[in-house]
Tab-separated table of C-alpha atoms in Angstrom:
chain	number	residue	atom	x	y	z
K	1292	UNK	CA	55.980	2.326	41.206
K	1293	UNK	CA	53.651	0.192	43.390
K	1294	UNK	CA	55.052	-1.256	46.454
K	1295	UNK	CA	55.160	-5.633	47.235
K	1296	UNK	CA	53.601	-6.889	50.221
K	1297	UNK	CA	55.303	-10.148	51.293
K	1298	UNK	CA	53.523	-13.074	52.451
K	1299	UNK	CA	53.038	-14.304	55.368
K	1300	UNK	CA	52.591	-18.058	57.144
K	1301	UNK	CA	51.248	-18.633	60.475
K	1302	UNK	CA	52.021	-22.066	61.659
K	1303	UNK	CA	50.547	-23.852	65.179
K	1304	UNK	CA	52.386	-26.962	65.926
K	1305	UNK	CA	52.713	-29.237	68.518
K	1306	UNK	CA	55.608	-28.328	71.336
K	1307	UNK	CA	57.521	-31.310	70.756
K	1308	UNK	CA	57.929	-30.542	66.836
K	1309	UNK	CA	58.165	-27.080	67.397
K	1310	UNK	CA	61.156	-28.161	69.870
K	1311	UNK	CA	63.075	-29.961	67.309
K	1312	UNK	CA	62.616	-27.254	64.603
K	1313	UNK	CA	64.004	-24.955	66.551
K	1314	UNK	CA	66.755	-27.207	67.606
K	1315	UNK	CA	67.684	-27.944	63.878
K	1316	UNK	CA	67.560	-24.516	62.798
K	1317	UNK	CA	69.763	-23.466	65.775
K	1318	UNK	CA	71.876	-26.206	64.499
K	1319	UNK	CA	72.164	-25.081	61.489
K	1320	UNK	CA	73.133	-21.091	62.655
K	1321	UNK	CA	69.960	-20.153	61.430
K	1322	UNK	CA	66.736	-18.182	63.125
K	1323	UNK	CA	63.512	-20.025	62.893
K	1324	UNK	CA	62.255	-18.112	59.862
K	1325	UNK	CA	64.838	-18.450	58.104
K	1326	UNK	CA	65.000	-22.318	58.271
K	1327	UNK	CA	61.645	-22.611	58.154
K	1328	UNK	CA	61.740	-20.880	54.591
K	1329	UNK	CA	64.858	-22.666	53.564
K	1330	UNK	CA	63.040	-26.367	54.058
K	1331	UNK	CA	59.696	-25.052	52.644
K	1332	UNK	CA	61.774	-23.644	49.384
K	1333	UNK	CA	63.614	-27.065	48.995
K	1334	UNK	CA	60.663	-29.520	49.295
K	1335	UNK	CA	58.845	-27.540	47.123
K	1336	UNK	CA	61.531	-27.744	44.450
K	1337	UNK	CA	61.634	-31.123	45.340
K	1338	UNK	CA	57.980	-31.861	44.655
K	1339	UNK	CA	57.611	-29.791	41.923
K	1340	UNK	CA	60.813	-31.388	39.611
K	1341	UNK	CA	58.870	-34.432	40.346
K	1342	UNK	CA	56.115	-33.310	38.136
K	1343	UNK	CA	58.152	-31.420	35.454
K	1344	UNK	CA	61.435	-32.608	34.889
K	1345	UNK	CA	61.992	-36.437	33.341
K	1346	UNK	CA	65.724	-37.583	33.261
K	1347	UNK	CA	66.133	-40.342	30.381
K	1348	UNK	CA	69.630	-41.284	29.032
K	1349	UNK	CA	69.958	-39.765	25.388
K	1350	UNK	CA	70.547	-43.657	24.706
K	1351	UNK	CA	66.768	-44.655	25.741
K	1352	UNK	CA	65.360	-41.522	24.621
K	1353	UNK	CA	63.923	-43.261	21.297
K	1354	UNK	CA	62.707	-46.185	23.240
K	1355	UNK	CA	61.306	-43.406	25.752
K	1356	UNK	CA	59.526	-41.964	23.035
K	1357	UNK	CA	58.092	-44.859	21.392
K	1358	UNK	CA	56.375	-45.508	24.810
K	1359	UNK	CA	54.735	-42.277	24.564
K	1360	UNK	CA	53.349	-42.792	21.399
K	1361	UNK	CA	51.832	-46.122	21.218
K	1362	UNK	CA	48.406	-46.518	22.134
K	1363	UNK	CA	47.817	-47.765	25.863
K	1364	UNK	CA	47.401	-51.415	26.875
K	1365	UNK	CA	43.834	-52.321	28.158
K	1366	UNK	CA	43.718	-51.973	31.637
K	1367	UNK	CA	40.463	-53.475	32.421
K	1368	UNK	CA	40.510	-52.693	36.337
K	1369	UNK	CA	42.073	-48.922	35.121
K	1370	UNK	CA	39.392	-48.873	32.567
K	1371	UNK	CA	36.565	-49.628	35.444
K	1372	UNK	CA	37.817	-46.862	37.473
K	1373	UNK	CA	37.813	-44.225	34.910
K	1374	UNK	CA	34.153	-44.832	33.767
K	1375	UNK	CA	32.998	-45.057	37.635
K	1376	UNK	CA	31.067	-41.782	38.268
K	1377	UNK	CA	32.868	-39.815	41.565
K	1378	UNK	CA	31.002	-40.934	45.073
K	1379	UNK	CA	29.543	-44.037	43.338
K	1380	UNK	CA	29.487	-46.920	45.682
């Protein structure tokens, strides 16, 4: 049986928004880890059902999936910026 390490976060921040941190998680009944945690877990739910998850209405879904398989319009200006080479000025 081999044994977990958990990870761990150092964070410097300024007093000010250290000050209201603190004041929200003592708001909240909660010690500064724990809140801390909490919000970090949440927005990164957030952000990442942002990039998976797609609601569409079983009612547009064909329509939804027409749009996904028809070929692109030309973007010329999209076009221009995919063919630039990276750092090209």
């Amino acid at each position: 049986m081999s044994a977990t390490r958990d990870d761990r976060l150092t964070v410097v921040l300024p007093t000010d928004e250290a000050g209201t941190i603190r004041d929200a998680a003592e708001g909240e009944g909660l010690s500064l880890e724990s809140f801390a945690v909490e919000a970090m877990k949440r927005y990164a739910r957030e952000v990442l059902a942002d990039r998976r998850l797609f609601r569409v209405p079983d009612t547009d879904w064909s329509a939804f999936e027409a749009l996904l398989e028809s070929p692109p319009s030309d973007a010329t200006r999209l076009r221009r910026l995919l063919d630039d080479e990276p750092g090209a000025e």
